[in-house]
Coordinates of C-alpha atoms in Angstrom, one line a residue:
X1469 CA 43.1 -134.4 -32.6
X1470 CA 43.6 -130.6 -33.1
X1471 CA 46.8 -129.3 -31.6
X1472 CA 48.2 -125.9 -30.6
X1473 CA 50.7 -124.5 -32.8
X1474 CA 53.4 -121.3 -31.3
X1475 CA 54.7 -118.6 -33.1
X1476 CA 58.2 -118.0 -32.4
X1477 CA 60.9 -115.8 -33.8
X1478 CA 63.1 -118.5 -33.9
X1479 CA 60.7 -121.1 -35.6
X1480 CA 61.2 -121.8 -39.6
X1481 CA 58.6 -119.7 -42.3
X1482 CA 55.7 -120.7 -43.6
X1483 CA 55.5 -123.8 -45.5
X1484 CA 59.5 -124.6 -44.4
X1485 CA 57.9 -125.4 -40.8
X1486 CA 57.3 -129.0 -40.5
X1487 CA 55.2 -128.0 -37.1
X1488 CA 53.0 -125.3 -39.3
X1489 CA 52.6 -128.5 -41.9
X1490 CA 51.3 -130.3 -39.3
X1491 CA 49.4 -128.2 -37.8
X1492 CA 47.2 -127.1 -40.7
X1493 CA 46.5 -130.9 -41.7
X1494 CA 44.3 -130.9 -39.4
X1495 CA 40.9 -130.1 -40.7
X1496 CA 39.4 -127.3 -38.3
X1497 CA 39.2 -124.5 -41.0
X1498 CA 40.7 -121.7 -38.4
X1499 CA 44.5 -122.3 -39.4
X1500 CA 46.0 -121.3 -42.6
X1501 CA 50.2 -120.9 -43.1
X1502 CA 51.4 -117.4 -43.7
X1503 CA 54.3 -117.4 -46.0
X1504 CA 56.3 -114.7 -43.8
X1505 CA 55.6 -116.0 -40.7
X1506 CA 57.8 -118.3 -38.2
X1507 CA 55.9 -121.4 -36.5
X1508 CA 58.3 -122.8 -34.1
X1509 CA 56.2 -125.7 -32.1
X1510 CA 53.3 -127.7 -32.2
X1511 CA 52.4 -129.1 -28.7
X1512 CA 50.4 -132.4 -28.2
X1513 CA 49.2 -133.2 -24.8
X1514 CA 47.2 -131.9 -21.7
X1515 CA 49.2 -129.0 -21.0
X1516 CA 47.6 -126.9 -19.3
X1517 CA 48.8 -123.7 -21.1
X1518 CA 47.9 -125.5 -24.0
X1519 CA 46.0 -128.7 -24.2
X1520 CA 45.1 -130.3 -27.5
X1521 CA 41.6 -130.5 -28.4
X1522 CA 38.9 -133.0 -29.9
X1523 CA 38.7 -132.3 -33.7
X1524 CA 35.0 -132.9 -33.5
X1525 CA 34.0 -131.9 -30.5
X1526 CA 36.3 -129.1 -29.4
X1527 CA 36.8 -130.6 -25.8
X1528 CA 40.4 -130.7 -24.7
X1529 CA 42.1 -134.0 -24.2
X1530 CA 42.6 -132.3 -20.6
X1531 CA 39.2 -132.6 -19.7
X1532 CA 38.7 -135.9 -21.5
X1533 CA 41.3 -137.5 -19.5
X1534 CA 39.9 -136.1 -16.3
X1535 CA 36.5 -137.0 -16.8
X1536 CA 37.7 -140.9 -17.7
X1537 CA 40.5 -142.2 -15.8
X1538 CA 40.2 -145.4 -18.0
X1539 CA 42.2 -143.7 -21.2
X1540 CA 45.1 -142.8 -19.2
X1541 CA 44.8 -146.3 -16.3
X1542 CA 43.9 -145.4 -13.2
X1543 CA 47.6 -146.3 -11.8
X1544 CA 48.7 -143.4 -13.9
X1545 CA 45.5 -140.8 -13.7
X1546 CA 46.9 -141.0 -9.8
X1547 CA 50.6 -140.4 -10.2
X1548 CA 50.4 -137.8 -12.4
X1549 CA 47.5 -135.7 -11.2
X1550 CA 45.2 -136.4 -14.1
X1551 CA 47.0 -135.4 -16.9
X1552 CA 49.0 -137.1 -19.2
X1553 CA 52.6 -137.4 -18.2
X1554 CA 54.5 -136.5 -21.2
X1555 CA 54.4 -133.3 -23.2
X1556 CA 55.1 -134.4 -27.4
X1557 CA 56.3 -131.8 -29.5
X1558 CA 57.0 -131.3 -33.2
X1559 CA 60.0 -128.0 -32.9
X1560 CA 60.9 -126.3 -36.5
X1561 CA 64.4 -124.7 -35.2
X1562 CA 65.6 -121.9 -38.5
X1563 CA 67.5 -119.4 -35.5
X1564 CA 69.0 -121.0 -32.0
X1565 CA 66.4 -121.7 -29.2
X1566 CA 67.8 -120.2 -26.1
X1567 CA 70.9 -121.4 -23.9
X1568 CA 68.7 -123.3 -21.3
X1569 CA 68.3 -126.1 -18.8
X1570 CA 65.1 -127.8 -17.3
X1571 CA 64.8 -127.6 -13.7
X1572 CA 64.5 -131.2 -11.5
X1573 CA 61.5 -131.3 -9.8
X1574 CA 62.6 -130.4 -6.2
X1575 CA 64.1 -127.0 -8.1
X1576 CA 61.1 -126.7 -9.7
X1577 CA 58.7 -126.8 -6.6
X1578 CA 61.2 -124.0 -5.4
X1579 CA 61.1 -121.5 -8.2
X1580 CA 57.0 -122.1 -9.3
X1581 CA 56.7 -121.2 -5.7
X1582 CA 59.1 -118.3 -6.0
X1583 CA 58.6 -117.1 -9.4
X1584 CA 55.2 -118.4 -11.5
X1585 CA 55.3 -116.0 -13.9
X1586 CA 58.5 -117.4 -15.6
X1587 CA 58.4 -120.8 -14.3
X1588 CA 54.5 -121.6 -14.7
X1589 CA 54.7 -125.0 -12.9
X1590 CA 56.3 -127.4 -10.6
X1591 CA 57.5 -130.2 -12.3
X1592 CA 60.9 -131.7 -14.0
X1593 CA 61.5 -131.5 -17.3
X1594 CA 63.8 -134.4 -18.7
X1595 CA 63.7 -134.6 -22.5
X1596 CA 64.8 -136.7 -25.6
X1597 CA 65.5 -135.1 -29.2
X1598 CA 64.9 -136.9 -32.9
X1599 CA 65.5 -135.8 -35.8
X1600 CA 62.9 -135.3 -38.3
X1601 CA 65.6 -133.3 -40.7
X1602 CA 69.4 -132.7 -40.3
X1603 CA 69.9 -131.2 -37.0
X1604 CA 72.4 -129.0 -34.9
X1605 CA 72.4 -128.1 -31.4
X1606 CA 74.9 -127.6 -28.6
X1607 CA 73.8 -130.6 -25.8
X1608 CA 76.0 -130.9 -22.1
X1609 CA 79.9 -130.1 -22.1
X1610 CA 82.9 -131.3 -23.8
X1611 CA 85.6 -133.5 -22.3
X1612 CA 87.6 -131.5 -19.8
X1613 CA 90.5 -131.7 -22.4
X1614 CA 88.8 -130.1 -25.5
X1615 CA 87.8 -126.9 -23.1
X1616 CA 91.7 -126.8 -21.9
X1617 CA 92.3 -126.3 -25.5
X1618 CA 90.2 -123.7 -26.3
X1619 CA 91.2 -121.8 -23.1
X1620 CA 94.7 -122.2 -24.9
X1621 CA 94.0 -121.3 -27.8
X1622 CA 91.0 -118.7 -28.0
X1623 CA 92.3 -115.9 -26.3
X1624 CA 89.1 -113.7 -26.4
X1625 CA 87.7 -116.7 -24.5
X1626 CA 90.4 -117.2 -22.1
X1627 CA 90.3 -113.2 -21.3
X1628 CA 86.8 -113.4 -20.4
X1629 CA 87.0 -116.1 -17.9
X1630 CA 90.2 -114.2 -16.7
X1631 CA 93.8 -115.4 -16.6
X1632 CA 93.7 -116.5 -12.7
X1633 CA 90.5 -119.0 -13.3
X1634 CA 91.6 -120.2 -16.7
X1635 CA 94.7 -121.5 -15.0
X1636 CA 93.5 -123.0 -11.9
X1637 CA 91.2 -124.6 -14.0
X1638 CA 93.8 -125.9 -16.6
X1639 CA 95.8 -127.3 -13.6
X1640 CA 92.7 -128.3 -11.2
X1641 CA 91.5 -130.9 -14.2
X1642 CA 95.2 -131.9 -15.8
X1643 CA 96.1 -135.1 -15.8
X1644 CA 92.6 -136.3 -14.3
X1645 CA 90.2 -135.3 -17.4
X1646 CA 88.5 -138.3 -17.8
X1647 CA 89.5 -140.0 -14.2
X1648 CA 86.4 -142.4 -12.7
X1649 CA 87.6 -141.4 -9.3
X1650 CA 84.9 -139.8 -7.1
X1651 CA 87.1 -137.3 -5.8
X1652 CA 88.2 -136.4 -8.9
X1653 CA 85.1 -136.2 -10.7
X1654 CA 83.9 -133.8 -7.9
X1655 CA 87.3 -131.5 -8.2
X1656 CA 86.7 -131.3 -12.4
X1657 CA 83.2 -130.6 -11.9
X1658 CA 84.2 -127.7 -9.4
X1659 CA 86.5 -126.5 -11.2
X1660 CA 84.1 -126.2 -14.5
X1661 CA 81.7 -124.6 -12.8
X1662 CA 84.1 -122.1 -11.5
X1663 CA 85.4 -121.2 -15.2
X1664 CA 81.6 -121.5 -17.0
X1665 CA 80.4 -119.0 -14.1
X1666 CA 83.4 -116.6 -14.5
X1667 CA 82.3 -116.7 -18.3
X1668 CA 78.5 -116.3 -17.3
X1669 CA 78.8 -113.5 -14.9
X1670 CA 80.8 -110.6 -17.3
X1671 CA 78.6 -107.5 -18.2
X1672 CA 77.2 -107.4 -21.1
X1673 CA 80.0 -104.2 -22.6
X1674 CA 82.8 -106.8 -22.1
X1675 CA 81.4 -109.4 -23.3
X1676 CA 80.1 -107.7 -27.1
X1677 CA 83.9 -106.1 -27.4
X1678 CA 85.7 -109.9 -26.8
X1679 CA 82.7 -111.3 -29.0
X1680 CA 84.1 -108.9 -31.8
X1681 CA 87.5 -109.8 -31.5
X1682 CA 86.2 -113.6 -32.0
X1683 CA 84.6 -112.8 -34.9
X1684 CA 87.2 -111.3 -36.8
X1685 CA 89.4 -114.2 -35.9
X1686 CA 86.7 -116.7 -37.3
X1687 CA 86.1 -114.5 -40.6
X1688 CA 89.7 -114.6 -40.9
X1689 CA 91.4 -117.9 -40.0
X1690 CA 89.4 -120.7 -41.1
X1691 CA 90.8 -123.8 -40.8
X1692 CA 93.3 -122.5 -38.0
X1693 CA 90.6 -120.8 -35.9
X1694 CA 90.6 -122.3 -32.3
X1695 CA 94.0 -123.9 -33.0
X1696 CA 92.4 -126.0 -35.6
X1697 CA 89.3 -126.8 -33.7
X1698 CA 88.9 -129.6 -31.4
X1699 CA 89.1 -133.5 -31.7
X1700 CA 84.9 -133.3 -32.2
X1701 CA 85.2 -130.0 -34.5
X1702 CA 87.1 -128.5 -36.7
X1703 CA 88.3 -125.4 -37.1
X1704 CA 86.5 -124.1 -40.4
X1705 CA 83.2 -125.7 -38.7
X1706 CA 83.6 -123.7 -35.3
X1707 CA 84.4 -120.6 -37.7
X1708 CA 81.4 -120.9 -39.7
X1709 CA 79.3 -121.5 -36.4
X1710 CA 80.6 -118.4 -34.9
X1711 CA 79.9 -116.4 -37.7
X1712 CA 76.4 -117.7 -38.2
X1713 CA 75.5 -117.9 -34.6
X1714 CA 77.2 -113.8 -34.3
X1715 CA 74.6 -112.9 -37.5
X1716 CA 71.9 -114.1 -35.2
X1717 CA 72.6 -113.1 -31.6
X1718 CA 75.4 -110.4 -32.5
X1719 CA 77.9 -109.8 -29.5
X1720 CA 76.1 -112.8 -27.1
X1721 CA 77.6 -114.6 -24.8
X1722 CA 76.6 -118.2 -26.5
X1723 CA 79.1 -117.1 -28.7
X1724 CA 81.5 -117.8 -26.0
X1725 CA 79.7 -121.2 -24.5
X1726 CA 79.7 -123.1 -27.6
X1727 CA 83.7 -123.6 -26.5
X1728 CA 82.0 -125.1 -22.9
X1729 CA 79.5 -127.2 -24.9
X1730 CA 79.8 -130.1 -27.1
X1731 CA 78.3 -129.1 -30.8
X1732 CA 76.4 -132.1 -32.2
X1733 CA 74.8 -133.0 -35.6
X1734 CA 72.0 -135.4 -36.0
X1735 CA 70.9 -137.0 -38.8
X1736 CA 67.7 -138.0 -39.5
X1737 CA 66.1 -140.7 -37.2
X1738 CA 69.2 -140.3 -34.7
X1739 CA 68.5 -138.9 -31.4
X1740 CA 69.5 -138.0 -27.8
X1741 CA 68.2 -137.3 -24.4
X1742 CA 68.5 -134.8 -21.7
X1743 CA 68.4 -135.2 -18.0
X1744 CA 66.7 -132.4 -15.8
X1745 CA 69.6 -129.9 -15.2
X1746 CA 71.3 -130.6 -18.8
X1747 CA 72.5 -127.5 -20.5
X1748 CA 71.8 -127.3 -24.5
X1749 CA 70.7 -125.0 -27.3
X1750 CA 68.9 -126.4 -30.2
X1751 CA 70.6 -124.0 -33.2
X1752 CA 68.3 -125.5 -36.4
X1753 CA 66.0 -128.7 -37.9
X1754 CA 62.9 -130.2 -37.3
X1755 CA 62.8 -132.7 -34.6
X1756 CA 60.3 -134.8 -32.7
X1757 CA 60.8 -133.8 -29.2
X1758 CA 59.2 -135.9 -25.9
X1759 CA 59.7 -134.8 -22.1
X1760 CA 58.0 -134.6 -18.8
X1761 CA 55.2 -132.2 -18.6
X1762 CA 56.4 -129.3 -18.3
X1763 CA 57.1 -125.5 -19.4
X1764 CA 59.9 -124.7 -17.1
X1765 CA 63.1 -123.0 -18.6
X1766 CA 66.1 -121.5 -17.2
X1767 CA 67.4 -119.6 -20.0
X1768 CA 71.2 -117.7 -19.8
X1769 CA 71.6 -116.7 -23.7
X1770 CA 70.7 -116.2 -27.2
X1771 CA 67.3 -115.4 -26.1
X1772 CA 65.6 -111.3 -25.5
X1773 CA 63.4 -113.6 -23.0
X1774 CA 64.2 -113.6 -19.1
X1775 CA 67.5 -114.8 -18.2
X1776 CA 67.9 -116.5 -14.8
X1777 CA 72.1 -116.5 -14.6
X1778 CA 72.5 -117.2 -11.0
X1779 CA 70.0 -119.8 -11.4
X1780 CA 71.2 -121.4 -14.5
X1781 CA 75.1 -121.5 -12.8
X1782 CA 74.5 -123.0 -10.0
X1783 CA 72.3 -126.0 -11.0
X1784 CA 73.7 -127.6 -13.7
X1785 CA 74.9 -130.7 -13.4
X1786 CA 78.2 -129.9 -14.5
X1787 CA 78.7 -133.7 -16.0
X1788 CA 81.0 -133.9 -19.0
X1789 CA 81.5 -136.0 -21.7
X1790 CA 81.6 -136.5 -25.6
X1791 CA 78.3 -136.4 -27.0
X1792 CA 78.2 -140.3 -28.0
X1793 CA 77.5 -140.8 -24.2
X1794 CA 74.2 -138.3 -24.4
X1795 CA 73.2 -140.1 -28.2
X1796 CA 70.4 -142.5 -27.7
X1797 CA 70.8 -146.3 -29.2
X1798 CA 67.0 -147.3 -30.6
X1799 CA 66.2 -150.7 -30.5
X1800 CA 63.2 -153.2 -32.0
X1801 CA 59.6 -152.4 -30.5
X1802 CA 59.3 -156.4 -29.3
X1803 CA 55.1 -155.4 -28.8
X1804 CA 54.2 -155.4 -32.6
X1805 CA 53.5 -157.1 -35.1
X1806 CA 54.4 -156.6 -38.8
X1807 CA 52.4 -158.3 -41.6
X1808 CA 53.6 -160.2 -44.5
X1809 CA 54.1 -157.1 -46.8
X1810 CA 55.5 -155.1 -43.8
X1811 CA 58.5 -157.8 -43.4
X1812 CA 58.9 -157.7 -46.8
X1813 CA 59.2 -154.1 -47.5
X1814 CA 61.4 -154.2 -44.3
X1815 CA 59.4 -151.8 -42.6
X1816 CA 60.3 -151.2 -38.8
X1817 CA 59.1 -149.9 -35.6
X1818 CA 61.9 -148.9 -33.7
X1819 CA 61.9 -147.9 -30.1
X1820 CA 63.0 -144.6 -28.4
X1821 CA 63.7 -145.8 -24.3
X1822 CA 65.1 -143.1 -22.1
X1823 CA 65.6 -144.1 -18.3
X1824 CA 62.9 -142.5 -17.1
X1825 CA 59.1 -143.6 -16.6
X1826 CA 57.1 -140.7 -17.7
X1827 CA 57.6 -141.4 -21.7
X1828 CA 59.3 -143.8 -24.3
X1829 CA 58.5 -143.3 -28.2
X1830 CA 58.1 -145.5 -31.0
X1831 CA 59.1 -144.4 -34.5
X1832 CA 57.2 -146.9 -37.2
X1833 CA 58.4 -147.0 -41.0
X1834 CA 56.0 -148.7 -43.2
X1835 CA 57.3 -148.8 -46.4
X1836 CA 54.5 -150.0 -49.0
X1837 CA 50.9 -150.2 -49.4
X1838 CA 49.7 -152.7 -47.8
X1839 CA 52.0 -152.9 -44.8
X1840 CA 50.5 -153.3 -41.3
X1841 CA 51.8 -152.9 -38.1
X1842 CA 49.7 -154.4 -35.1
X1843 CA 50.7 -153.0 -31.4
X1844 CA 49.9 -154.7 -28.3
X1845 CA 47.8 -153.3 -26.1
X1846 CA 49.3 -150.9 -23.3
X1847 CA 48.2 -150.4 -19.5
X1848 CA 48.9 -146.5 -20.5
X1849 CA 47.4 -143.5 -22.9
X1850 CA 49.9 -142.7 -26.4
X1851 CA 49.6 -140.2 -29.0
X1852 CA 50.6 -141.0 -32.5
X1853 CA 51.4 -138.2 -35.3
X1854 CA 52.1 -138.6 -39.1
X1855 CA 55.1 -137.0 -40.3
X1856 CA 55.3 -138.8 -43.9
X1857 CA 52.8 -140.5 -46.4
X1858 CA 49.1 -141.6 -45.2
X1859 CA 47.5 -145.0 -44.3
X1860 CA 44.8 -146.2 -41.8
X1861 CA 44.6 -146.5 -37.8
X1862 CA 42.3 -148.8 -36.1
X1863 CA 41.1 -148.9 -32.6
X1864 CA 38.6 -151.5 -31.4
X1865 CA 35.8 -151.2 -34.2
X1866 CA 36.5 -147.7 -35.5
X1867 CA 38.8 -146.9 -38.3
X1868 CA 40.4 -143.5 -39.4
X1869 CA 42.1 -142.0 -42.4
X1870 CA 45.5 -141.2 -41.3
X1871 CA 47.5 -138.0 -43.2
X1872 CA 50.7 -136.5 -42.9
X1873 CA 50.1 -133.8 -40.1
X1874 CA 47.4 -135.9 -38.7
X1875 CA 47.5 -136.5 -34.6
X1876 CA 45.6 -139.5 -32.6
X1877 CA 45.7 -140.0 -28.7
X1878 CA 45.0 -143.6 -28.0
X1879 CA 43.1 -144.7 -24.5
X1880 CA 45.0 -147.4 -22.6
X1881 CA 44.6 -151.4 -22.9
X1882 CA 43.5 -150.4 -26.5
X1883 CA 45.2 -152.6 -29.3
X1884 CA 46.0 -149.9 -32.2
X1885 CA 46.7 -151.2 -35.5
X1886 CA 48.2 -148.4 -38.0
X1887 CA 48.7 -149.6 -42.1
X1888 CA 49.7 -147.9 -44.6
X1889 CA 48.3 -146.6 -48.2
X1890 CA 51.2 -145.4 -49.6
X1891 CA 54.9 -146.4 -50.4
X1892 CA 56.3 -145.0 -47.1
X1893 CA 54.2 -143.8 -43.6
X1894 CA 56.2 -142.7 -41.1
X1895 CA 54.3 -142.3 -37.4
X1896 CA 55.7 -141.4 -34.1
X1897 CA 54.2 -142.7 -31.1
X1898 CA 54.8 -141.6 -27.3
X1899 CA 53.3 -143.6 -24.9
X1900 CA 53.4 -143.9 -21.0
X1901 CA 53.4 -147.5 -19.1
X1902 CA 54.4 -147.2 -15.8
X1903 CA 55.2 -151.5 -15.3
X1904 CA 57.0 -151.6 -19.1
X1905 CA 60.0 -149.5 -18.5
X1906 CA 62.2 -152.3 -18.5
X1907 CA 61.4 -152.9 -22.3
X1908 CA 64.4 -151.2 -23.0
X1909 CA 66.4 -154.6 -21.6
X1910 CA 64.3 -156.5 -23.7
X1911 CA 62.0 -158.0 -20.4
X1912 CA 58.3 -157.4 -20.2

């Protein structure tokens, strides 16, 4: 399957780009990787703005989906308006993607409506992250008690939310930070939205003269910078974030929100997910990314692309917690089946399950030649990519050579078998079935 790759400032160069890799494995002969150039995404799906296309033929999955209702089901051609309802993504992050959230779908009718030129459809946007290299990013904010801290203890921060927020704030959430109680939850979530607005709203003047005063404090203090840092981060870490982040976006205000947000590393093979109206900023790596098909972003930061403040502030979900809570916890795929040399090579296919219905994904590690990996059939469409080694997919009666970079969409109620030619083939598989989401419980 050819695939459309985007050119982003923010996307790694040349041959770094896993998504360029990818991209020009694919035998088409119009797609070359230039050296200087950044290649941030590679899309896979029936996006409209950009639907992947039959190698062969040149017809876009789009249409092929359409015209046969079979390859998706017919329970799911229905749902989801005759497209596929997941959008999979291969993102090469060198310089931070904007500060952003996804809109939920109701939002989402309302500002397509209002605004299609920067929000080019209707629908939610939930996603899941996993790494493919190291990766950093700042997902959904801290505990209550980490930003207390760094309102103590940043005082270029604590003068831009203003003296009068920052303490009704520090006294609004004390003693209740991590309370279960309704009411409470509502007051902290309140109150955080008050002091992330304050911060959100300063002009832009204001905001590049604190930023400079932050930055000489992080080149200067290390280790004692933000009081030392937080229980998740330290204080040489934040530094060093600061000042790369500042060499990027110089004077921004995401310089400021990374003290709102928690900062998470990922290491290869981990992964989290996202709910519609989750902030985050992906900073760098390569990751496999899956969500709901859509293109709609509310950005606030690090970007030179439209910013939608108001917007952003006032439908967040304001939910707090440490970042373990938004880390996902993969789990066997119970519909395969390994082969002899697969068991014995202790290959794997481990499954991604987020609590939604429009996606799960299956990461499968086969780690010799030989090894075989045989999946059920599915009442629902999947594409598959190769991001290591090479092997062999089989689909009915027809066989294909799989290589690194390669993508394959697989019809529903179609058993796929994938094995492997080399000493380690890594594929990534999302999928859609509508009455399987409880897989995740172990319950088909």
């Amino acid at each position: 399957m050819q695939v459309p790759l985007i050119q982003l400032q923010c996307g790694k160069v040349g041959h770094e780009s896993a998504a360029a890799k990818y991209a020009a494995a694919t035998e088409t002969g119009d797609f070359s990787i230039e050296s200087e150039k950044p290649y941030a995404e590679l899309w896979m799906g029936t996006h409209p703005s950009l639907p992947s296309k039959n190698v062969q033929t040149q017809r876009s999955l789009l249409d092929l989906v359409r015209d046969n209702k079979a390859l998706m089901s017919t329970e799911i051609s229905r749902k989801y308006g005759e497209k596929l309802p997941f959008l999979f993504k291969v993102l090469s992050i060198r310089k931070a993607l904007s500060i952003q959230a996804h809109p939920n779908k109701n939002l989402a009718e309302q500002l397509h409506a209002k605004d299609p030129k920067n929000y080019p459809d209707d629908n939610h946007k939930p996603e899941m992250t996993i790494a493919v290299t190291p990766f950093d990013g700042l997902c959904g904010f801290r505990p209550l008690k980490e930003i207390s801290h760094f309102l103590a203890s940043v005082p270029s921060l604590r003068s831009l939310i203003g003296e009068e927020v920052a303490q009704e704030f520090e006294e609004n959430v004390s003693g209740r930070e991590t309370s279960s109680r309704a009411e409470d939850t509502q007051r902290n979530k309140k109150s955080l939205q008050s002091a992330f607005s304050a911060l959100m709203t300063k002009d832009k003047s204001t905001i590049a003269a604190a930023a400079k005063e932050l930055v000489a404090s992080a080149e200067n203090d290390g280790e004692r910078f933000a009081g030392g840092g937080g229980p998740s981060n330290g204080g040489k870490e934040l530094a060093d974030l600061v000042i790369r982040l500042n060499g990027q976006f110089e004077g921004d205000v995401g310089l400021f929100v990374l003290f709102f947000l928690n900062y998470v590393k990922l290491e290869v093979g981990e992964a989290m997910f996202l709910k519609a109206d989750d902030i985050h900023a992906y900073l760098s790596g390569d990751i496999i990314e899956c969500m709901a098909s859509s293109d709609n972003v509310v950005r606030a930061g690090f970007t030179p692309k439209f910013q939608d403040i108001p917007t952003l502030t006032s439908m967040l979900t304001y939910s707090y917690a440490p970042i373990s809570e938004q880390k996902m916890n993969p789990v066997d795929y119970p519909y395969v089946t390994l082969n002899r040399t697969a068991y014995s090579s202790s290959s794997s296919a481990i499954l991604y399950d987020p609590p939604i219905e429009e996606f799960s994904v299956v990461k499968t590690q086969l780690n010799d030649k030989g090894a075989k990996a045989t999946f059920e059939a599915i009442d629902g469409p999947s594409i598959i990519i190769c991001t290591a080694g090479s092997g062999k997919i089989g689909v009915g009666p027809k066989n294909e050579q799989v290589k690194t970079g390669y993508v394959f969409f697989v019809g529903a109620t179609a058993e796929c078998v994938l094995e492997s030619d080399s000493e380690s083939f890594t594929t990534f598989k999302a999928f859609c079935e509508l009455s399987g989401k409880e897989t995740a419980n172990g319950v088909h």
